Tab-separated table of C-alpha atoms in Angstrom:
chain	number	residue	atom	x	y	z
D	1	MET	CA	-0.135	5.209	-1.947
D	2	ARG	CA	3.576	3.492	-1.598
D	3	VAL	CA	4.423	0.596	0.252
D	4	GLU	CA	8.111	0.756	1.960
D	5	ILE	CA	9.087	-3.204	3.301
D	6	TRP	CA	12.369	-2.781	5.138
D	7	SER	CA	13.648	-7.319	4.774
D	8	ASP	CA	16.822	-8.792	5.169
D	9	ILE	CA	17.500	-11.689	3.545
D	10	ALA	CA	18.585	-13.379	6.327
D	11	CYS	CA	15.659	-13.145	7.889
D	12	PRO	CA	13.032	-15.939	8.093
D	13	TRP	CA	10.283	-14.184	9.219
D	14	CYS	CA	10.965	-11.448	5.796
D	15	TYR	CA	10.209	-14.424	3.691
D	16	VAL	CA	7.635	-15.482	4.370
D	17	GLY	CA	5.601	-12.249	5.913
D	18	LYS	CA	6.319	-11.431	2.528
D	19	ALA	CA	4.304	-14.093	1.289
D	20	ARG	CA	1.541	-13.019	3.526
D	21	PHE	CA	1.520	-9.521	2.431
D	22	GLU	CA	1.027	-10.513	-0.989
D	23	LYS	CA	-2.052	-12.414	-0.141
D	24	ALA	CA	-3.411	-9.727	1.323
D	25	LEU	CA	-2.795	-7.528	-2.196
D	26	ARG	CA	-3.507	-9.108	-4.547
D	27	ASP	CA	-7.224	-9.606	-2.536
D	28	PHE	CA	-6.804	-5.003	-2.272
D	29	PRO	CA	-9.261	-3.776	-4.523
D	30	HIS	CA	-7.034	-1.162	-4.907
D	31	ARG	CA	-3.437	-3.831	-5.430
D	32	ASP	CA	-3.465	-1.540	-8.564
D	33	ASP	CA	-2.617	1.788	-7.088
D	34	VAL	CA	-0.012	0.430	-4.211
D	35	GLU	CA	4.037	1.169	-5.321
D	36	VAL	CA	5.994	-1.876	-3.796
D	37	VAL	CA	9.439	-0.703	-2.621
D	38	HIS	CA	11.561	-2.623	-0.828
D	39	ARG	CA	14.288	-1.002	1.087
D	40	SER	CA	17.366	-2.584	3.204
D	41	PHE	CA	18.351	-3.853	6.681
D	42	GLU	CA	20.719	-6.147	8.032
D	43	LEU	CA	20.696	-8.579	10.884
D	44	ASP	CA	24.274	-8.096	10.842
D	45	PRO	CA	25.614	-5.323	9.949
D	46	GLY	CA	29.119	-4.972	9.819
D	47	ARG	CA	29.780	-9.493	9.399
D	48	ALA	CA	32.350	-10.646	7.464
D	49	LYS	CA	31.693	-11.648	4.133
D	50	ASP	CA	34.457	-14.727	4.781
D	51	ASP	CA	32.201	-14.773	8.303
D	52	ILE	CA	30.251	-17.898	7.727
D	53	GLN	CA	28.906	-20.373	9.967
D	54	PRO	CA	25.628	-22.887	10.155
D	55	VAL	CA	22.030	-20.946	11.118
D	56	ILE	CA	22.015	-23.642	13.934
D	57	THR	CA	24.518	-22.584	15.449
D	58	MET	CA	24.348	-19.169	14.702
D	59	LEU	CA	20.792	-19.034	16.817
D	60	THR	CA	23.131	-21.122	20.000
D	61	MET	CA	25.812	-18.699	20.953
D	62	LYS	CA	23.472	-15.235	19.120
D	63	TYR	CA	19.706	-15.146	21.624
D	64	GLY	CA	21.548	-18.512	24.592
D	65	MET	CA	19.308	-21.317	23.037
D	66	SER	CA	19.954	-25.264	23.378
D	67	GLU	CA	20.810	-26.268	20.011
D	68	ALA	CA	17.756	-28.020	20.381
D	69	GLN	CA	15.805	-25.542	21.014
D	70	ALA	CA	17.042	-23.948	17.745
D	71	GLU	CA	16.047	-27.209	15.901
D	72	ALA	CA	12.715	-26.300	16.552
D	73	GLY	CA	12.252	-22.574	15.821
D	74	GLU	CA	13.494	-24.222	12.032
D	75	ASP	CA	11.255	-26.198	12.825
D	76	ASN	CA	8.682	-23.818	13.586
D	77	LEU	CA	9.599	-21.622	10.829
D	78	GLY	CA	9.063	-24.882	8.210
D	79	ALA	CA	6.053	-24.876	8.394
D	80	GLN	CA	4.648	-21.535	9.265
D	81	ALA	CA	6.705	-21.466	5.206
D	82	ALA	CA	4.832	-23.646	4.421
D	83	ALA	CA	1.636	-22.912	4.802
D	84	GLU	CA	1.813	-20.190	1.927
D	85	GLY	CA	3.274	-22.652	0.005
D	86	LEU	CA	7.203	-21.534	-0.018
D	87	ASP	CA	9.637	-24.600	0.371
D	88	TYR	CA	12.270	-24.413	3.736
D	89	ARG	CA	15.341	-26.260	3.690
D	90	THR	CA	14.673	-26.780	8.321
D	91	ARG	CA	18.311	-28.177	8.699
D	92	GLY	CA	21.301	-27.598	6.427
D	93	ARG	CA	21.220	-24.133	6.008
D	94	ASP	CA	24.028	-21.224	7.013
D	95	HIS	CA	24.005	-17.880	7.690
D	96	GLY	CA	27.084	-14.941	6.724
D	97	SER	CA	26.755	-11.523	5.782
D	98	THR	CA	24.046	-10.075	3.562
D	99	PHE	CA	25.287	-6.627	1.985
D	100	ASP	CA	26.640	-7.931	-1.321
D	101	MET	CA	23.529	-9.173	-1.983
D	102	HIS	CA	22.054	-5.920	-0.488
D	103	ARG	CA	23.368	-4.031	-2.931
D	104	LEU	CA	23.089	-5.800	-5.250
D	105	LEU	CA	18.985	-4.573	-4.460
D	106	HIS	CA	19.808	-1.766	-5.478
D	107	PHE	CA	21.262	-2.083	-8.286
D	108	ALA	CA	17.758	-4.394	-9.740
D	109	LYS	CA	15.817	-1.281	-8.769
D	110	GLU	CA	17.266	0.535	-11.591
D	111	GLN	CA	17.014	-1.806	-13.975
D	112	GLY	CA	13.819	-2.719	-13.299
D	113	HIS	CA	14.310	-6.289	-10.946
D	114	GLN	CA	14.284	-5.660	-7.806
D	115	GLU	CA	11.266	-7.599	-7.159
D	116	ARG	CA	12.539	-10.625	-9.369
D	117	LEU	CA	16.392	-10.473	-7.833
D	118	LEU	CA	14.769	-10.992	-4.087
D	119	ASP	CA	12.185	-13.932	-4.734
D	120	LEU	CA	15.422	-15.428	-6.255
D	121	LEU	CA	16.995	-14.397	-3.628
D	122	TYR	CA	15.024	-15.368	-1.079
D	123	ARG	CA	14.378	-19.013	-2.619
D	124	ALA	CA	18.286	-19.882	-3.008
D	125	ASN	CA	19.128	-19.231	0.986
D	126	PHE	CA	15.699	-20.906	2.250
D	127	ALA	CA	15.388	-23.272	0.091
D	128	GLU	CA	17.811	-24.417	-1.726
D	129	GLU	CA	21.246	-26.508	-1.449
D	130	ARG	CA	23.763	-24.705	-1.926
D	131	SER	CA	25.227	-21.702	0.045
D	132	VAL	CA	24.669	-17.989	-0.889
D	133	PHE	CA	27.432	-16.178	1.028
D	134	ASN	CA	30.437	-15.477	0.211
D	135	ASP	CA	30.340	-16.875	-2.986
D	136	ASP	CA	29.903	-13.938	-6.083
D	137	GLU	CA	29.492	-16.600	-8.388
D	138	ARG	CA	26.631	-17.894	-6.615
D	139	LEU	CA	25.509	-14.265	-6.923
D	140	VAL	CA	25.896	-13.834	-9.872
D	141	GLU	CA	23.446	-16.287	-11.462
D	142	LEU	CA	20.812	-15.035	-9.421
D	143	ALA	CA	21.115	-11.777	-10.777
D	144	VAL	CA	21.340	-13.226	-15.153
D	145	ALA	CA	18.375	-14.718	-13.723
D	146	ALA	CA	16.886	-11.832	-12.527
D	147	GLY	CA	17.560	-10.408	-16.141
D	148	LEU	CA	20.642	-8.163	-15.150
D	149	GLU	CA	23.594	-8.551	-16.755
D	150	ALA	CA	26.743	-10.731	-15.645
D	151	ALA	CA	29.736	-8.918	-16.464
D	152	ALA	CA	27.220	-6.051	-14.919
D	153	VAL	CA	26.657	-7.780	-11.853
D	154	ARG	CA	30.140	-8.452	-11.851
D	155	ALA	CA	31.476	-5.167	-11.511
D	156	VAL	CA	29.037	-4.463	-9.044
D	157	LEU	CA	30.744	-7.038	-6.935
D	158	ALA	CA	34.208	-5.411	-6.984
D	159	ASP	CA	33.791	-2.746	-6.100
D	160	PRO	CA	32.757	-2.245	-2.233
D	161	GLY	CA	31.604	0.619	-2.535
D	162	ALA	CA	29.170	0.444	-5.094
D	163	TYR	CA	25.682	1.092	-4.111
D	164	ALA	CA	26.984	0.576	-0.984
D	165	ASP	CA	25.729	4.364	0.192
D	166	ASP	CA	22.571	3.597	-0.172
D	167	VAL	CA	22.489	0.512	2.096
D	168	ARG	CA	23.327	2.259	4.673
D	169	ALA	CA	20.993	5.008	4.425
D	170	ASP	CA	18.066	2.815	4.676
D	171	GLU	CA	19.520	1.296	7.120
D	172	ARG	CA	20.014	5.114	8.507
D	173	GLU	CA	15.861	5.394	7.975
D	174	ALA	CA	15.204	2.030	9.256
D	175	ALA	CA	16.066	3.744	12.879
D	176	GLN	CA	14.918	7.062	12.091
D	177	LEU	CA	11.137	5.018	11.980
D	178	GLY	CA	11.649	2.883	15.086
D	179	ALA	CA	11.987	-0.352	13.066
D	180	SER	CA	14.170	-2.601	15.478
D	181	GLY	CA	14.365	-5.271	13.255
D	182	VAL	CA	12.175	-6.448	10.729
D	183	PRO	CA	10.015	-7.124	7.834
D	184	PHE	CA	8.981	-4.221	8.652
D	185	PHE	CA	6.256	-2.253	6.460
D	186	VAL	CA	5.792	1.239	6.158
D	187	LEU	CA	2.299	2.793	4.950
D	188	ASP	CA	2.358	6.022	2.894
D	189	ARG	CA	4.783	6.631	5.588
D	190	THR	CA	1.643	7.727	8.198
D	191	TYR	CA	1.344	3.377	10.092
D	192	GLY	CA	3.642	0.661	10.596
D	193	VAL	CA	3.069	-2.956	10.291
D	194	SER	CA	5.835	-5.233	12.368
D	195	GLY	CA	6.469	-8.832	11.288
D	196	ALA	CA	5.543	-11.866	10.002
D	197	GLN	CA	1.936	-10.595	10.217
D	198	PRO	CA	-1.996	-12.419	9.173
D	199	ALA	CA	-2.752	-11.615	6.118
D	200	GLU	CA	-5.761	-10.167	7.217
D	201	VAL	CA	-3.100	-7.674	10.003
D	202	PHE	CA	-1.784	-6.639	6.452
D	203	ALA	CA	-5.536	-6.158	4.210
D	204	GLN	CA	-6.798	-4.309	6.998
D	205	ALA	CA	-3.847	-2.394	6.793
D	206	LEU	CA	-3.942	-1.181	2.757
D	207	THR	CA	-7.704	-0.762	3.314
D	208	ARG	CA	-6.857	1.553	6.723
D	209	ALA	CA	-4.489	3.436	5.036
D	210	TYR	CA	-5.911	3.870	1.539
D	211	GLY	CA	-8.919	4.661	3.222
D	212	GLU	CA	-7.319	8.181	4.446
D	213	ARG	CA	-5.246	9.670	2.325
D	214	SER	CA	-5.772	13.822	2.357
D	215	PRO	CA	-6.958	14.716	-1.171
D	216	LEU	CA	-4.893	17.347	-2.524
D	217	THR	CA	-5.485	20.204	-1.684
D	218	ILE	CA	-4.185	22.981	-4.295
D	219	VAL	CA	-2.453	26.316	-2.806
D	220	ASP	CA	-2.902	29.583	-5.104
D	221	SER	CA	-3.384	33.215	-5.597
D	222	GLY	CA	-7.229	32.913	-5.445
D	223	ASP	CA	-7.124	34.601	-8.528
D	224	SER	CA	-10.527	33.791	-11.146
D	225	GLY	CA	-7.652	32.993	-13.929
D	226	ASP	CA	-4.951	30.268	-14.820
D	227	SER	CA	-1.983	30.537	-13.015
D	228	ASP	CA	1.416	29.713	-14.368
D	229	ALA	CA	2.390	26.745	-15.355
D	230	CYS	CA	2.794	24.257	-18.523
D	231	GLY	CA	0.491	21.778	-18.817
D	232	PRO	CA	-0.395	19.580	-22.376
D	233	ASP	CA	-0.241	22.230	-24.642
D	234	GLY	CA	2.126	24.748	-24.113
D	235	CYS	CA	3.416	27.529	-20.557
D	236	ALA	CA	1.132	29.864	-20.587
D	237	VAL	CA	2.879	33.207	-21.509
D	238	PRO	CA	1.395	36.623	-19.438
D	239	GLN	CA	0.050	38.883	-22.413
D	240	ARG	CA	0.908	42.860	-21.781
């Protein structure tokens, strides 16, 4: 069973939701049969790389809330994160473009290090003091810690077109599936779960999706003999 997760590194509920989903997956009896694929989604698509501002300022400007309301929201998110065992800085974080991070995540996926890099990016953004925005060397450090080669990472960052189509393709697919926000979880292209739901909700969705998988139906000519095919013992050759 495949679970696809659309998320953004700048999204605090994605940070929390990933932890809740993983808690449900750890207790899922068929977890070894579940493939998790991470997809790209930008909260601020098209934002310039050097357009960086404090999170509190961004919240007041984007959502029209007061500074006190924005700070209260961050305090609530900090408590939610702590409940999942996650560190979260409620003050002093900044906000910017995540496009380069998504491009690196697609590169990391090819190398088998996507999950590790995503976790490092989340922690760096939400729990550590040094910014991940408009700082290529910071991204290089995190990618190397995830297992990637520094020179290859720098080459990806230096080429704005590298993996850009992959990011945009994920975002188009999210729109086609009806996702207007993240995190957005899609189970076997049958069930969708929106938001950082409690672990119990994810557990129910996993159980339901796994239980309703359709068995494979074989379509052939109806002959009693084996169909022409290749297998471990070679290819069947028609006999004259």
